[in-house]
PDB file of C-alpha atoms in Angstrom:
ATOM      1  CA  MET A   1     -33.641   2.166 -24.911  1.00 41.00           C
ATOM      2  CA  ARG A   2     -33.041   5.929 -24.827  1.00 40.00           C
ATOM      3  CA  TYR A   3     -34.866   6.130 -21.542  1.00 40.00           C
ATOM      4  CA  LEU A   4     -32.909   3.145 -20.024  1.00 37.00           C
ATOM      5  CA  LEU A   5     -29.670   4.876 -20.892  1.00 40.00           C
ATOM      6  CA  ALA A   6     -30.748   8.228 -19.566  1.00 40.00           C
ATOM      7  CA  PHE A   7     -31.151   7.131 -15.967  1.00 37.00           C
ATOM      8  CA  PRO A   8     -27.583   6.026 -15.417  1.00 45.00           C
ATOM      9  CA  ALA A   9     -26.293   9.125 -17.140  1.00 39.00           C
ATOM     10  CA  ALA A  10     -28.463  11.296 -14.932  1.00 37.00           C
ATOM     11  CA  ALA A  11     -27.309   9.470 -11.830  1.00 36.00           C
ATOM     12  CA  MET A  12     -23.692  10.024 -12.805  1.00 35.00           C
ATOM     13  CA  LEU A  13     -24.359  13.728 -13.275  1.00 33.00           C
ATOM     14  CA  VAL A  14     -26.014  13.921  -9.839  1.00 36.00           C
ATOM     15  CA  CYS A  15     -23.141  12.083  -8.120  1.00 39.00           C
ATOM     16  CA  SER A  16     -20.551  14.258  -9.929  1.00 39.00           C
ATOM     17  CA  ALA A  17     -22.383  17.414  -8.848  1.00 40.00           C
ATOM     18  CA  ALA A  18     -22.617  16.178  -5.267  1.00 43.00           C
ATOM     19  CA  ALA A  19     -18.895  15.320  -5.176  1.00 45.00           C
ATOM     20  CA  GLY A  20     -18.076  18.816  -6.529  1.00 49.00           C
ATOM     21  CA  SER A  21     -20.331  20.441  -3.944  1.00 50.00           C
ATOM     22  CA  ALA A  22     -18.704  18.392  -1.149  1.00 52.00           C
ATOM     23  CA  SER A  23     -15.216  19.374  -2.345  1.00 58.00           C
ATOM     24  CA  ARG A  24     -16.047  23.070  -2.402  1.00 63.00           C
ATOM     25  CA  SER A  25     -17.645  22.824   0.990  1.00 71.00           C
ATOM     26  CA  VAL A  26     -14.486  21.236   2.471  1.00 79.00           C
ATOM     27  CA  ASP A  27     -12.408  23.975   0.820  1.00 86.00           C
ATOM     28  CA  ALA A  28     -14.532  26.567   2.614  1.00 84.00           C
ATOM     29  CA  GLU A  29     -14.162  24.707   5.906  1.00 81.00           C
ATOM     30  CA  ILE A  30     -10.391  24.616   5.632  1.00 88.00           C
ATOM     31  CA  ALA A  31     -10.137  28.319   4.564  1.00 88.00           C
ATOM     32  CA  ALA A  32     -12.233  29.267   7.591  1.00 85.00           C
ATOM     33  CA  LYS A  33     -10.053  27.323  10.020  1.00 84.00           C
ATOM     34  CA  LEU A  34      -6.755  28.842   8.849  1.00 91.00           C
ATOM     35  CA  LYS A  35      -5.354  31.365  11.267  1.00 90.00           C
ATOM     36  CA  PRO A  36      -3.488  34.512  10.189  1.00 92.00           C
ATOM     37  CA  GLY A  37      -0.093  33.528   8.801  1.00 93.00           C
ATOM     38  CA  GLU A  38      -1.075  29.844   8.263  1.00 93.00           C
ATOM     39  CA  GLN A  39      -1.209  27.930   5.040  1.00 95.00           C
ATOM     40  CA  VAL A  40      -2.046  24.367   4.085  1.00 96.00           C
ATOM     41  CA  GLU A  41       1.110  22.314   4.279  1.00 97.00           C
ATOM     42  CA  ALA A  42      -0.506  19.057   3.124  1.00 97.00           C
ATOM     43  CA  ARG A  43      -3.961  17.751   2.492  1.00 97.00           C
ATOM     44  CA  ILE A  44      -5.738  14.440   1.585  1.00 96.00           C
ATOM     45  CA  ASP A  45      -9.285  13.600   0.814  1.00 95.00           C
ATOM     46  CA  ALA A  46     -10.267   9.994   1.504  1.00 94.00           C
ATOM     47  CA  ASP A  47     -12.597   7.758   3.487  1.00 93.00           C
ATOM     48  CA  PHE A  48     -11.205   7.445   7.073  1.00 94.00           C
ATOM     49  CA  ASN A  49     -14.082   5.802   8.764  1.00 91.00           C
ATOM     50  CA  GLY A  50     -15.471   3.311   6.266  1.00 88.00           C
ATOM     51  CA  ASP A  51     -18.775   4.996   5.548  1.00 87.00           C
ATOM     52  CA  GLY A  52     -18.059   5.529   1.895  1.00 87.00           C
ATOM     53  CA  GLU A  53     -17.791   9.325   2.057  1.00 89.00           C
ATOM     54  CA  SER A  54     -14.698  11.281   1.209  1.00 90.00           C
ATOM     55  CA  ASP A  55     -13.373  12.912   4.473  1.00 93.00           C
ATOM     56  CA  ALA A  56     -10.627  15.435   4.694  1.00 95.00           C
ATOM     57  CA  ALA A  57      -7.315  15.718   6.619  1.00 97.00           C
ATOM     58  CA  TRP A  58      -4.948  18.702   6.354  1.00 97.00           C
ATOM     59  CA  ILE A  59      -2.060  20.331   8.146  1.00 97.00           C
ATOM     60  CA  ALA A  60      -2.320  24.053   8.923  1.00 97.00           C
ATOM     61  CA  ALA A  61       1.271  25.406   9.191  1.00 96.00           C
ATOM     62  CA  GLY A  62       2.271  28.799  10.531  1.00 95.00           C
ATOM     63  CA  PRO A  63       5.641  30.357  11.516  1.00 91.00           C
ATOM     64  CA  ASP A  64       5.625  28.734  14.934  1.00 92.00           C
ATOM     65  CA  ARG A  65       2.947  26.069  14.852  1.00 95.00           C
ATOM     66  CA  ARG A  66       1.601  23.141  12.885  1.00 97.00           C
ATOM     67  CA  THR A  67      -1.732  21.485  13.436  1.00 97.00           C
ATOM     68  CA  VAL A  68      -3.359  18.415  11.891  1.00 98.00           C
ATOM     69  CA  HIS A  69      -7.102  18.618  11.377  1.00 96.00           C
ATOM     70  CA  VAL A  70      -9.551  15.931  10.319  1.00 96.00           C
ATOM     71  CA  HIS A  71     -13.237  16.448   9.291  1.00 94.00           C
ATOM     72  CA  PHE A  72     -15.691  13.684   8.526  1.00 92.00           C
ATOM     73  CA  VAL A  73     -18.243  14.270   5.828  1.00 87.00           C
ATOM     74  CA  LEU A  74     -21.682  13.099   6.893  1.00 82.00           C
ATOM     75  CA  ARG A  75     -24.470  12.686   4.373  1.00 76.00           C
ATOM     76  CA  LYS A  76     -28.184  12.586   5.089  1.00 73.00           C
ATOM     77  CA  GLY A  77     -30.034  12.414   1.830  1.00 65.00           C
ATOM     78  CA  ALA A  78     -28.849  15.220  -0.370  1.00 65.00           C
ATOM     79  CA  ASP A  79     -27.469  17.202   2.614  1.00 72.00           C
ATOM     80  CA  LEU A  80     -23.811  17.162   3.564  1.00 73.00           C
ATOM     81  CA  ARG A  81     -22.336  18.403   6.860  1.00 78.00           C
ATOM     82  CA  HIS A  82     -18.724  18.464   8.188  1.00 83.00           C
ATOM     83  CA  VAL A  83     -17.981  17.168  11.612  1.00 90.00           C
ATOM     84  CA  PRO A  84     -14.549  17.780  13.336  1.00 92.00           C
ATOM     85  CA  ALA A  85     -13.130  14.390  14.072  1.00 95.00           C
ATOM     86  CA  GLY A  86      -9.802  15.270  15.677  1.00 96.00           C
ATOM     87  CA  SER A  87      -6.736  17.547  15.668  1.00 97.00           C
ATOM     88  CA  PHE A  88      -3.300  17.575  17.243  1.00 97.00           C
ATOM     89  CA  ALA A  89      -0.074  19.566  17.119  1.00 97.00           C
ATOM     90  CA  LEU A  90       3.051  18.526  15.242  1.00 98.00           C
ATOM     91  CA  PRO A  91       6.503  19.916  16.027  1.00 96.00           C
ATOM     92  CA  SER A  92       7.065  23.307  14.308  1.00 95.00           C
ATOM     93  CA  ASP A  93      10.687  22.697  13.252  1.00 96.00           C
ATOM     94  CA  ARG A  94       9.876  20.736  10.092  1.00 96.00           C
ATOM     95  CA  LEU A  95      12.497  19.608   7.675  1.00 96.00           C
ATOM     96  CA  GLY A  96      10.012  19.513   4.845  1.00 95.00           C
ATOM     97  CA  PRO A  97       6.214  19.032   4.269  1.00 97.00           C
ATOM     98  CA  ALA A  98       4.658  16.084   6.105  1.00 98.00           C
ATOM     99  CA  ASP A  99       3.403  13.203   3.951  1.00 98.00           C
ATOM    100  CA  LEU A 100      -0.276  12.252   4.235  1.00 98.00           C
ATOM    101  CA  SER A 101      -1.567   8.956   2.800  1.00 97.00           C
ATOM    102  CA  VAL A 102      -4.327   6.448   3.346  1.00 95.00           C
ATOM    103  CA  ASN A 103      -4.064   2.627   3.479  1.00 92.00           C
ATOM    104  CA  LYS A 104      -7.234   0.626   4.071  1.00 88.00           C
ATOM    105  CA  ASP A 105      -9.119   3.495   5.778  1.00 89.00           C
ATOM    106  CA  VAL A 106      -6.028   4.281   7.925  1.00 95.00           C
ATOM    107  CA  LEU A 107      -4.669   7.806   7.810  1.00 97.00           C
ATOM    108  CA  VAL A 108      -0.842   7.692   7.869  1.00 98.00           C
ATOM    109  CA  ILE A 109       1.150  10.856   8.628  1.00 98.00           C
ATOM    110  CA  LYS A 110       4.914  10.830   8.197  1.00 98.00           C
ATOM    111  CA  ASP A 111       6.824  13.792   9.579  1.00 98.00           C
ATOM    112  CA  LEU A 112      10.497  14.745   9.734  1.00 98.00           C
ATOM    113  CA  THR A 113      11.534  17.474  12.160  1.00 97.00           C
ATOM    114  CA  GLY A 114      14.607  18.839  13.917  1.00 95.00           C
ATOM    115  CA  GLY A 115      17.951  19.885  12.433  1.00 95.00           C
ATOM    116  CA  THR A 116      21.177  17.913  12.209  1.00 94.00           C
ATOM    117  CA  THR A 117      19.628  15.716  14.861  1.00 95.00           C
ATOM    118  CA  ALA A 118      16.287  14.652  13.395  1.00 96.00           C
ATOM    119  CA  LEU A 119      13.167  12.967  14.570  1.00 97.00           C
ATOM    120  CA  ALA A 120      11.246  10.820  12.044  1.00 98.00           C
ATOM    121  CA  ALA A 121       7.710  10.074  13.266  1.00 98.00           C
ATOM    122  CA  THR A 122       4.933   8.048  11.707  1.00 98.00           C
ATOM    123  CA  TYR A 123       1.392   8.348  13.135  1.00 98.00           C
ATOM    124  CA  ARG A 124      -1.455   6.001  12.194  1.00 98.00           C
ATOM    125  CA  PHE A 125      -5.093   6.876  12.830  1.00 98.00           C
ATOM    126  CA  ARG A 126      -8.411   5.097  12.142  1.00 96.00           C
ATOM    127  CA  GLY A 127     -11.758   6.830  12.182  1.00 94.00           C
ATOM    128  CA  GLU A 128     -14.890   5.694  14.047  1.00 89.00           C
ATOM    129  CA  ALA A 129     -18.031   6.650  12.231  1.00 80.00           C
ATOM    130  CA  ALA A 130     -20.336   6.183  15.223  1.00 82.00           C
ATOM    131  CA  ALA A 131     -18.327   8.354  17.545  1.00 84.00           C
ATOM    132  CA  ALA A 132     -17.034  10.747  14.854  1.00 88.00           C
ATOM    133  CA  ARG A 133     -13.515  10.425  16.282  1.00 93.00           C
ATOM    134  CA  MET A 134     -10.098   9.650  14.997  1.00 97.00           C
ATOM    135  CA  ARG A 135      -8.108   7.117  17.154  1.00 97.00           C
ATOM    136  CA  LEU A 136      -4.395   6.726  17.249  1.00 98.00           C
ATOM    137  CA  ILE A 137      -3.569   3.158  16.447  1.00 97.00           C
ATOM    138  CA  GLY A 138       0.184   3.268  15.737  1.00 97.00           C
ATOM    139  CA  LEU A 139       3.195   5.408  16.510  1.00 98.00           C
ATOM    140  CA  ASP A 140       6.756   4.920  15.181  1.00 98.00           C
ATOM    141  CA  ALA A 141       9.618   7.271  16.151  1.00 97.00           C
ATOM    142  CA  ARG A 142      13.271   7.386  15.164  1.00 97.00           C
ATOM    143  CA  LEU A 143      15.784   9.850  16.628  1.00 96.00           C
ATOM    144  CA  TYR A 144      19.172  10.016  14.807  1.00 96.00           C
ATOM    145  CA  SER A 145      21.914  12.183  13.506  1.00 95.00           C
ATOM    146  CA  ARG A 146      21.722  13.172   9.784  1.00 95.00           C
ATOM    147  CA  THR A 147      25.531  13.456   9.885  1.00 95.00           C
ATOM    148  CA  PHE A 148      26.124  10.223  11.915  1.00 95.00           C
ATOM    149  CA  ALA A 149      27.583  12.333  14.742  1.00 93.00           C
ATOM    150  CA  HIS A 150      25.977  10.207  17.542  1.00 92.00           C
ATOM    151  CA  GLU A 151      23.940   7.167  18.203  1.00 93.00           C
ATOM    152  CA  GLY A 152      20.183   7.048  17.893  1.00 94.00           C
ATOM    153  CA  ALA A 153      17.075   5.200  19.115  1.00 95.00           C
ATOM    154  CA  ARG A 154      13.804   4.023  17.661  1.00 96.00           C
ATOM    155  CA  MET A 155      10.427   2.651  18.737  1.00 97.00           C
ATOM    156  CA  SER A 156       7.404   1.103  17.107  1.00 97.00           C
ATOM    157  CA  TRP A 157       4.154   0.956  19.074  1.00 97.00           C
ATOM    158  CA  ASN A 158       0.993  -0.863  17.942  1.00 97.00           C
ATOM    159  CA  LEU A 159      -1.866   0.416  20.122  1.00 96.00           C
ATOM    160  CA  LEU A 160      -4.333  -2.181  18.775  1.00 96.00           C
ATOM    161  CA  THR A 161      -2.256  -5.078  20.173  1.00 96.00           C
ATOM    162  CA  GLY A 162      -0.046  -3.270  22.751  1.00 95.00           C
ATOM    163  CA  ASP A 163       3.072  -4.592  21.011  1.00 96.00           C
ATOM    164  CA  LEU A 164       6.056  -2.293  21.551  1.00 96.00           C
ATOM    165  CA  ILE A 165       9.592  -2.654  19.926  1.00 96.00           C
ATOM    166  CA  THR A 166      12.422  -0.384  21.077  1.00 95.00           C
ATOM    167  CA  ALA A 167      16.067  -0.419  19.903  1.00 95.00           C
ATOM    168  CA  ARG A 168      19.260   1.488  20.118  1.00 93.00           C
ATOM    169  CA  LEU A 169      20.853   2.676  16.843  1.00 95.00           C
ATOM    170  CA  GLU A 170      24.559   2.110  16.999  1.00 95.00           C
ATOM    171  CA  LEU A 171      27.061   3.770  14.629  1.00 96.00           C
ATOM    172  CA  THR A 172      29.051   1.586  12.289  1.00 94.00           C
ATOM    173  CA  GLY A 173      31.632   2.547   9.737  1.00 92.00           C
ATOM    174  CA  SER A 174      32.917   6.074   9.132  1.00 90.00           C
ATOM    175  CA  GLY A 175      32.966   8.771   6.489  1.00 90.00           C
ATOM    176  CA  ASP A 176      30.967   7.682   3.371  1.00 89.00           C
ATOM    177  CA  ASP A 177      30.483   4.227   4.904  1.00 93.00           C
ATOM    178  CA  ALA A 178      28.882   5.504   8.095  1.00 94.00           C
ATOM    179  CA  ALA A 179      25.553   3.881   8.900  1.00 96.00           C
ATOM    180  CA  TYR A 180      23.300   2.752  11.784  1.00 97.00           C
ATOM    181  CA  ARG A 181      22.624  -0.742  13.006  1.00 96.00           C
ATOM    182  CA  GLU A 182      20.002  -1.842  15.557  1.00 95.00           C
ATOM    183  CA  ALA A 183      21.226  -3.116  18.898  1.00 94.00           C
ATOM    184  CA  GLY A 184      19.588  -4.012  22.190  1.00 92.00           C
ATOM    185  CA  THR A 185      16.204  -4.660  20.542  1.00 95.00           C
ATOM    186  CA  LYS A 186      13.429  -5.298  23.092  1.00 94.00           C
ATOM    187  CA  ARG A 187       9.876  -6.490  22.558  1.00 95.00           C
ATOM    188  CA  VAL A 188       7.291  -5.987  25.261  1.00 94.00           C
ATOM    189  CA  ARG A 189       3.523  -5.750  25.467  1.00 94.00           C
ATOM    190  CA  ARG A 190       1.900  -2.649  26.866  1.00 91.00           C
ATOM    191  CA  PRO A 191      -1.738  -2.377  28.015  1.00 91.00           C
ATOM    192  CA  ILE A 192      -3.979  -1.847  25.024  1.00 89.00           C
ATOM    193  CA  ALA A 193      -4.864   1.886  24.990  1.00 85.00           C
ATOM    194  CA  VAL A 194      -7.654   3.935  23.276  1.00 91.00           C
ATOM    195  CA  ILE A 195      -6.219   7.381  22.468  1.00 96.00           C
ATOM    196  CA  ASP A 196      -8.135  10.011  20.629  1.00 96.00           C
ATOM    197  CA  MET A 197      -6.249  12.152  18.120  1.00 97.00           C
ATOM    198  CA  GLU A 198      -6.398  15.180  20.509  1.00 97.00           C
ATOM    199  CA  SER A 199      -4.437  13.142  23.065  1.00 97.00           C
ATOM    200  CA  THR A 200      -1.738  12.017  20.632  1.00 97.00           C
ATOM    201  CA  PRO A 201       1.592  11.974  22.608  1.00 95.00           C
ATOM    202  CA  ASP A 202       4.676  13.861  21.581  1.00 96.00           C
ATOM    203  CA  ALA A 203       6.750  11.334  19.666  1.00 96.00           C
ATOM    204  CA  GLU A 204      10.096  12.358  21.077  1.00 94.00           C
ATOM    205  CA  ALA A 205       8.775  12.385  24.651  1.00 93.00           C
ATOM    206  CA  GLU A 206       7.182   8.993  24.118  1.00 93.00           C
ATOM    207  CA  LEU A 207      10.437   7.607  22.749  1.00 93.00           C
ATOM    208  CA  ALA A 208      12.247   8.868  25.867  1.00 90.00           C
ATOM    209  CA  ALA A 209       9.602   7.253  28.102  1.00 88.00           C
ATOM    210  CA  MET A 210      10.062   3.919  26.329  1.00 81.00           C
ATOM    211  CA  LEU A 211      13.789   3.793  26.989  1.00 76.00           C
ATOM    212  CA  PRO A 212      14.400   4.981  30.524  1.00 59.00           C
ATOM    213  CA  SER A 213      15.654   1.860  32.244  1.00 47.00           C
ATOM    214  CA  THR A 214      18.908   1.496  30.224  1.00 44.00           C
ATOM    215  CA  GLY A 215      19.626   5.163  29.841  1.00 49.00           C
ATOM    216  CA  GLN A 216      19.733   4.682  26.106  1.00 49.00           C
ATOM    217  CA  PHE A 217      17.658   7.782  25.292  1.00 51.00           C
ATOM    218  CA  GLN A 218      19.538   9.958  27.832  1.00 55.00           C
ATOM    219  CA  GLN A 219      22.792   9.115  26.159  1.00 54.00           C
ATOM    220  CA  VAL A 220      21.410   9.954  22.663  1.00 56.00           C
ATOM    221  CA  SER A 221      19.872  13.180  23.939  1.00 54.00           C
ATOM    222  CA  SER A 222      23.190  14.273  25.560  1.00 52.00           C
ATOM    223  CA  ALA A 223      25.057  13.586  22.355  1.00 50.00           C
ATOM    224  CA  ALA A 224      22.482  15.418  20.296  1.00 51.00           C
ATOM    225  CA  LYS A 225      22.794  18.534  22.457  1.00 49.00           C
ATOM    226  CA  ARG A 226      26.564  18.532  21.985  1.00 44.00           C
ATOM    227  CA  GLU A 227      26.239  18.185  18.190  1.00 57.00           C
TER     228      GLU A 227
END
């Protein structure tokens, strides 16, 4: 019986040691990639491509730049190696640290940037183990005034289905009762696109491109500049 119990215990020790080694290796990779003046704004370790290994995503933030990095952890026997799976730039004018989370192997990045006029963006990425790439599968953006000084706009784009929703955010109420309500909501279907993380579009520019025909975004942008 002692021998039967020893094997699971030994296996657990090996797995624990391997996990610790992988974590230290990722720490070294991140430290090596940081440029002078940069620090890690946010980090998450999770499986992004469904292979059972714990990958890593982090944001390197400096005085005038912020970059998302993703590395896959590939295992061959007892050997581990790290493969860059994607990176892209976030706006530098952050209003706080970005939030990184994982839902069913999907990496979700929520970011808030700007000033009194703010842009709230949510990016969703899924990893492909065979190609060692992260793909953009969803992008939501919302431009609005934090003091309710002007109207806003929002979009939600599902790249897997091509479904796109856009809307204008109208002001309602005033003072402590000020709020936004959606108006002019439109639903269309865009061609299904495959976009690598490196080609992730700028959220504000994409929002502007989605609302050109009615002039909604131009009106919002003009009001934001006057604020």
